[in-house]
Short mmCIF file of C-alpha atoms in Angstrom, two decimals:
data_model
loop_
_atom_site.label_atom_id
_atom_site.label_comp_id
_atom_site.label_asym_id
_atom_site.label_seq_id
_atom_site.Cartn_x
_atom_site.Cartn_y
_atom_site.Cartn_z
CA UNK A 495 7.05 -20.97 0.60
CA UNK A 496 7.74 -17.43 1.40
CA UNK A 497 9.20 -15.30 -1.76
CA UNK A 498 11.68 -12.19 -0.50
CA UNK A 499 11.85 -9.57 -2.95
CA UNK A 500 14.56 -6.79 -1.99
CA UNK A 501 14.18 -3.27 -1.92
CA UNK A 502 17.36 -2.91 -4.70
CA UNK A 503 15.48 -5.40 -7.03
CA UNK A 504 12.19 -3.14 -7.77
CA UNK A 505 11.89 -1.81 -11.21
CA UNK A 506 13.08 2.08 -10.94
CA UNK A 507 10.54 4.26 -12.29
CA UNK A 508 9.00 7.77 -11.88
CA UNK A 509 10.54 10.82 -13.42
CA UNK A 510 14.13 11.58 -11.50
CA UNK A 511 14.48 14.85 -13.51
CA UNK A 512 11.03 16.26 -11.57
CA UNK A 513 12.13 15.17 -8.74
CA UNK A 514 10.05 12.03 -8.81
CA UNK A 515 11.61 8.25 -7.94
CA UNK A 516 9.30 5.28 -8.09
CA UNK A 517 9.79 1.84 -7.02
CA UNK A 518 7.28 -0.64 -8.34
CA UNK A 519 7.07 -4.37 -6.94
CA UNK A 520 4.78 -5.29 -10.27
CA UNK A 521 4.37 -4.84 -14.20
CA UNK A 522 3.52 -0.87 -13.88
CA UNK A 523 3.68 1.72 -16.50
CA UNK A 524 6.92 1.05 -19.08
CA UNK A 525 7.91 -2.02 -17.11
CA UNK A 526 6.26 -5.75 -18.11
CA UNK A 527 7.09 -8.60 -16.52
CA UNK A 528 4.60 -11.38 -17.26
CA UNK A 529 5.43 -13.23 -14.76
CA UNK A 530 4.97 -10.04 -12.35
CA UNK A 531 1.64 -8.42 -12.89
CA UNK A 532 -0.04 -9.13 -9.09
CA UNK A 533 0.17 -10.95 -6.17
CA UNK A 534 -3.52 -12.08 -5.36
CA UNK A 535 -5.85 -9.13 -5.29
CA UNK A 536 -2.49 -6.44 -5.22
CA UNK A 537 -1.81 -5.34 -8.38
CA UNK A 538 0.64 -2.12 -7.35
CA UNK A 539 2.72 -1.84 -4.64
CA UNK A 540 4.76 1.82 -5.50
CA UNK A 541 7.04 3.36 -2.60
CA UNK A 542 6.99 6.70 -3.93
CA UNK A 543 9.91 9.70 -3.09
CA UNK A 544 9.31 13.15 -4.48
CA UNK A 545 11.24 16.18 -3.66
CA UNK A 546 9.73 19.39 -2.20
CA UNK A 547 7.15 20.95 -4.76
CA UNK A 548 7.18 17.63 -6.90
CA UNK A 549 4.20 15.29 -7.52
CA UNK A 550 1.83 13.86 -9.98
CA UNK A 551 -0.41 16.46 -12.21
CA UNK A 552 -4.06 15.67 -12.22
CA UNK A 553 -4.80 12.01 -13.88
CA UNK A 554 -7.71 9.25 -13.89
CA UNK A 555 -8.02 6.44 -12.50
CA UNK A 556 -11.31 3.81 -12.43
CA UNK A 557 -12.34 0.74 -10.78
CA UNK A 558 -8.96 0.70 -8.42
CA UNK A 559 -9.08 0.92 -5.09
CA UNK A 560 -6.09 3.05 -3.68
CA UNK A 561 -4.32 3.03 -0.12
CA UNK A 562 -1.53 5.41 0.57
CA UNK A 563 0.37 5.62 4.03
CA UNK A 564 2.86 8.40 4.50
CA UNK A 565 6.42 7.07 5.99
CA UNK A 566 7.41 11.02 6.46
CA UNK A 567 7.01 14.13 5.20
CA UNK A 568 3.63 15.92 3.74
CA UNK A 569 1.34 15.03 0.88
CA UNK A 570 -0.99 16.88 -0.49
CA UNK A 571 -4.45 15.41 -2.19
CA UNK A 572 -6.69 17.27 -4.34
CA UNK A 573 -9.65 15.40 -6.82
CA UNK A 574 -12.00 16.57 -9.01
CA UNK A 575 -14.66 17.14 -6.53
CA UNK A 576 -12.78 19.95 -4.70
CA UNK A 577 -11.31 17.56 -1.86
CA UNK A 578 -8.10 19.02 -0.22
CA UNK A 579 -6.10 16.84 2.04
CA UNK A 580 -2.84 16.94 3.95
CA UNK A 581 -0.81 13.94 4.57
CA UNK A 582 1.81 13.48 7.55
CA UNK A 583 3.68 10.44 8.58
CA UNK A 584 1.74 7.77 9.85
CA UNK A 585 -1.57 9.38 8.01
CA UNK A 586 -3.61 7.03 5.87
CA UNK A 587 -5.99 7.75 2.71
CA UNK A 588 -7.81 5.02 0.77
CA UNK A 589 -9.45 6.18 -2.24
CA UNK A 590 -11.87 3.94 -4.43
CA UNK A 591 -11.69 5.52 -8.26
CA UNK A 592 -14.80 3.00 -9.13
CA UNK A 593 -16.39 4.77 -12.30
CA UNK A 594 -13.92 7.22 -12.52
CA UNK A 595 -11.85 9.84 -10.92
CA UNK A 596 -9.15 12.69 -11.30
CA UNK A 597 -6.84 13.60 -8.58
CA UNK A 598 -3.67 15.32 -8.27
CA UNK A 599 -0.39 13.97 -5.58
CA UNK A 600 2.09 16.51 -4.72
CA UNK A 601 4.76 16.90 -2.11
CA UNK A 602 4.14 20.37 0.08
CA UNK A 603 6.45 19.77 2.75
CA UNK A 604 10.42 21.35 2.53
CA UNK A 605 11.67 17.34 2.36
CA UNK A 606 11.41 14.72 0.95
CA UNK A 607 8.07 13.14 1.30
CA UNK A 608 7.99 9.19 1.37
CA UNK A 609 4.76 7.62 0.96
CA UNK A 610 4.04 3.96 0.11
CA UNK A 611 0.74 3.70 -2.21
CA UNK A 612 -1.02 -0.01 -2.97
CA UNK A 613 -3.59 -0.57 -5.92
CA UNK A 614 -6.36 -3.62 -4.85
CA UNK A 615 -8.11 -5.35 -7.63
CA UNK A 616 -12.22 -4.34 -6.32
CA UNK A 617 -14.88 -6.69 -6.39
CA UNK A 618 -17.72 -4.15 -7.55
CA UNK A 619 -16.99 -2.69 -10.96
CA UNK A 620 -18.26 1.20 -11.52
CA UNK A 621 -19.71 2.18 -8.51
CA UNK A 622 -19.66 5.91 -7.65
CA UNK A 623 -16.06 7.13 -6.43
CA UNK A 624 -15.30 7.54 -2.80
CA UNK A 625 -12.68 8.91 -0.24
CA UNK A 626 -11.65 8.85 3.16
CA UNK A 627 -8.13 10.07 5.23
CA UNK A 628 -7.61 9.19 8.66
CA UNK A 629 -4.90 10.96 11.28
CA UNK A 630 -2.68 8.36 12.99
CA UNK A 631 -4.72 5.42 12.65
CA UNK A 632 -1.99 3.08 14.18
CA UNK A 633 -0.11 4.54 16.76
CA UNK A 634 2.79 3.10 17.77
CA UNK A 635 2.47 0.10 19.94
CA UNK A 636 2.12 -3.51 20.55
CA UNK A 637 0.43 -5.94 17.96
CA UNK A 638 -1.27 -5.86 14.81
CA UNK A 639 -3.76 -2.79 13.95
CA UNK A 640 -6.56 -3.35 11.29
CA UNK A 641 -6.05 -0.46 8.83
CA UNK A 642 -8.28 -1.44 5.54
CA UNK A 643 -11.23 -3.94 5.18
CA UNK A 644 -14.20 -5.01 2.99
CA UNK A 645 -15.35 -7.37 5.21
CA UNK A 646 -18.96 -6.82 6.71
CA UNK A 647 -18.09 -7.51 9.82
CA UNK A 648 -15.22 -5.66 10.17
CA UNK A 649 -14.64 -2.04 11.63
CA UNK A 650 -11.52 -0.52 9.95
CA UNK A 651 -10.55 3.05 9.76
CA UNK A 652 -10.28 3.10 5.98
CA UNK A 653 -13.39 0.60 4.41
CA UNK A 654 -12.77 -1.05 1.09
CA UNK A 655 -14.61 -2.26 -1.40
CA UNK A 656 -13.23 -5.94 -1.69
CA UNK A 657 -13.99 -7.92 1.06
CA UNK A 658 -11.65 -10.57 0.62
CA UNK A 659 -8.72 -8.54 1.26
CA UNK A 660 -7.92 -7.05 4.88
CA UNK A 661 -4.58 -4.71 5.59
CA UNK A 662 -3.37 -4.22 8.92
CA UNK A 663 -0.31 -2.23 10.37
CA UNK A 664 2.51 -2.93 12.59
CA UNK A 665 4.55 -0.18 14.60
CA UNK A 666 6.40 -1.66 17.58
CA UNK A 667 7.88 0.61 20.41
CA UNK A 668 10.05 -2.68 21.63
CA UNK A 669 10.59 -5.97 20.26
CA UNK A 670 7.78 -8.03 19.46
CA UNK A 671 6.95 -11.45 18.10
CA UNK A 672 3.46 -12.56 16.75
CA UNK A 673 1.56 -14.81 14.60
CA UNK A 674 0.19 -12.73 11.42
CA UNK A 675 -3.20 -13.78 10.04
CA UNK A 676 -3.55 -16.46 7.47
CA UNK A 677 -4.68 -16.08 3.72
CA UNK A 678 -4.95 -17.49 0.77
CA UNK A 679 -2.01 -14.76 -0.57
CA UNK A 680 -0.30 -12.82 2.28
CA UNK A 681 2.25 -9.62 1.69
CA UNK A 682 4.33 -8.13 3.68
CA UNK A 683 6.40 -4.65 3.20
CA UNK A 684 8.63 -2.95 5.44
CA UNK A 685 8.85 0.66 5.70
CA UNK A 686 11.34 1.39 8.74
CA UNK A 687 13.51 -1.09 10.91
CA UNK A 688 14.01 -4.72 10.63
CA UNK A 689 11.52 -7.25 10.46
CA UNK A 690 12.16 -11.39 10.73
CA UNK A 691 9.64 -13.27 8.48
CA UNK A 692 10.02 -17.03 9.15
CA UNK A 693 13.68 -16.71 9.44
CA UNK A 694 14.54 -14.17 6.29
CA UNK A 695 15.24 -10.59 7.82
CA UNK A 696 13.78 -7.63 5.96
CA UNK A 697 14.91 -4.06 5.13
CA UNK A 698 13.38 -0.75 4.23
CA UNK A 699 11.84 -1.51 1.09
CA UNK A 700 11.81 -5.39 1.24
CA UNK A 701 8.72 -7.12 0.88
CA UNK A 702 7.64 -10.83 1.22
CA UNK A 703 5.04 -12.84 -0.41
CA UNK A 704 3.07 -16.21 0.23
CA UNK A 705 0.77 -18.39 -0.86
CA UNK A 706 -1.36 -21.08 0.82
CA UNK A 707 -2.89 -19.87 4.55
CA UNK A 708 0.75 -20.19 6.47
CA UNK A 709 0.83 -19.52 9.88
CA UNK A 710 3.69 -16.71 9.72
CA UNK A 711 5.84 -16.08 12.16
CA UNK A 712 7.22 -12.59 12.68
CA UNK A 713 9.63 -10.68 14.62
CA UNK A 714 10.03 -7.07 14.95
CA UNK A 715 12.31 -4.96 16.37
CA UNK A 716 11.59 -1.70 18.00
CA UNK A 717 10.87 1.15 16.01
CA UNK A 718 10.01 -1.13 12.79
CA UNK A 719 7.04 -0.21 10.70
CA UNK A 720 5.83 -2.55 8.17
CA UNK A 721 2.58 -3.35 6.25
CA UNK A 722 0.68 -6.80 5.64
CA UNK A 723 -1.86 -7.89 3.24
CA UNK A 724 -4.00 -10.69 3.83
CA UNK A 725 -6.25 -11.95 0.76
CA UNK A 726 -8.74 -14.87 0.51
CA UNK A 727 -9.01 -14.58 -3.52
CA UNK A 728 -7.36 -13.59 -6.73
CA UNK A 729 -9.01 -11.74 -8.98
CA UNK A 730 -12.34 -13.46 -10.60
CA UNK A 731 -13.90 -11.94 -13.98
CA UNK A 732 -17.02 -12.92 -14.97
#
């Protein structure tokens, strides 16, 4: 079964007076939902929009590990080990917080930047933090594009540590129809344009979840953008 969550029906977060707007897809900060916490391995899913000069002040985070892709505008990364950078649309940045890490988000462009960050459960606990941001990783074009892995024998631009979980990126100049890759728990969000997921057409903002290794059909139209998660697990503690 595939479960179509709209764009309007994400819990409204952030701080609107700082020029901050939030969307969250799961249980996240003052919002609990029990029966929302994660979806497999995902446990955030945030489409962020902050004004010019807004962002988040310096904060922690440990044992996540974080993947941001800018829909427009510029962002601006700085963490605690003096790392600096910049952000543009179609950029991506995956950051693993492991034993710890402080970092600050902030919006540098003169509009409104529009990012969409997801937070993966990670299968080792408290290793040492690490970082990577890649320029255009998926340029626009035909197919599917590997953006995050953990898998060993898999060569993505932005390497995570959870190899049951792959992400890869779709940006179609025309229409387009494919099969997307099974798992065990498959998401899909849309960013730009309208996608077809088994039949159910998706928005900006809309995302899509299910459960079971189906063979998903899509269809794109030009000029969409959307992301998909494939995951073999949930999360196991031990």
């Amino acid at each position: 079964m595939i479960d179509v969550r709209r764009a309007a029906d994400r819990y409204a977060g952030g701080e609107p007076e700082a020029g901050v707007d939030t969307r969250h897809a799961f249980s996240f900060s003052g919002f609990y939902d029990p029966a929302n916490i994660r979806f497999g391995l995902l446990v955030a899913c945030n489409e962020e929009r902050l004004a010019p000069g807004a962002g988040f002040a310096e904060h922690t985070h440990r044992d996540t590990e974080i993947v941001t892709w800018v829909i427009e505008g510029e962002l601006e990364h700085r963490d605690g080990e003096g790392r600096v950078a910049r952000l543009r649309a179609g950029d991506a940045q995956w950051l693993s917080a492991g034993s710890g890490v402080r970092h600050v988000e902030r919006n540098v462009g003169g509009s409104t930047l529009r990012f969409l960050q997801m937070w993966l459960h990670p299968e080792v606990f408290g290793a040492r933090p690490d970082y990577a941001a890649v320029t255009a990783p998926v340029p626009p074009g035909p197919g599917l594009t590997l953006l995050a892995s953990g898998a060993p024998d898999a060569t993505p631009p932005l390497r995570l540590r959870q190899g049951a979980a792959a992400l890869w990126a779709g940006r179609p100049l025309g229409p387009e129809h494919l099969t997307l890759p099974p798992g065990a728990f498959c998401y899909l969000h849309v960013l730009r344009g309208t996608v077809r997921l088994d039949g159910s057409a998706l928005h900006p903002g809309d995302a899509a979840r299910a459960t079971g290794e189906p063979a998903l059909s899509l269809h794109a139209a030009g000029g969409a953008e959307y992301l998909f998660w494939s995951m073999r697990s949930e999360p196991a503690f031990s």
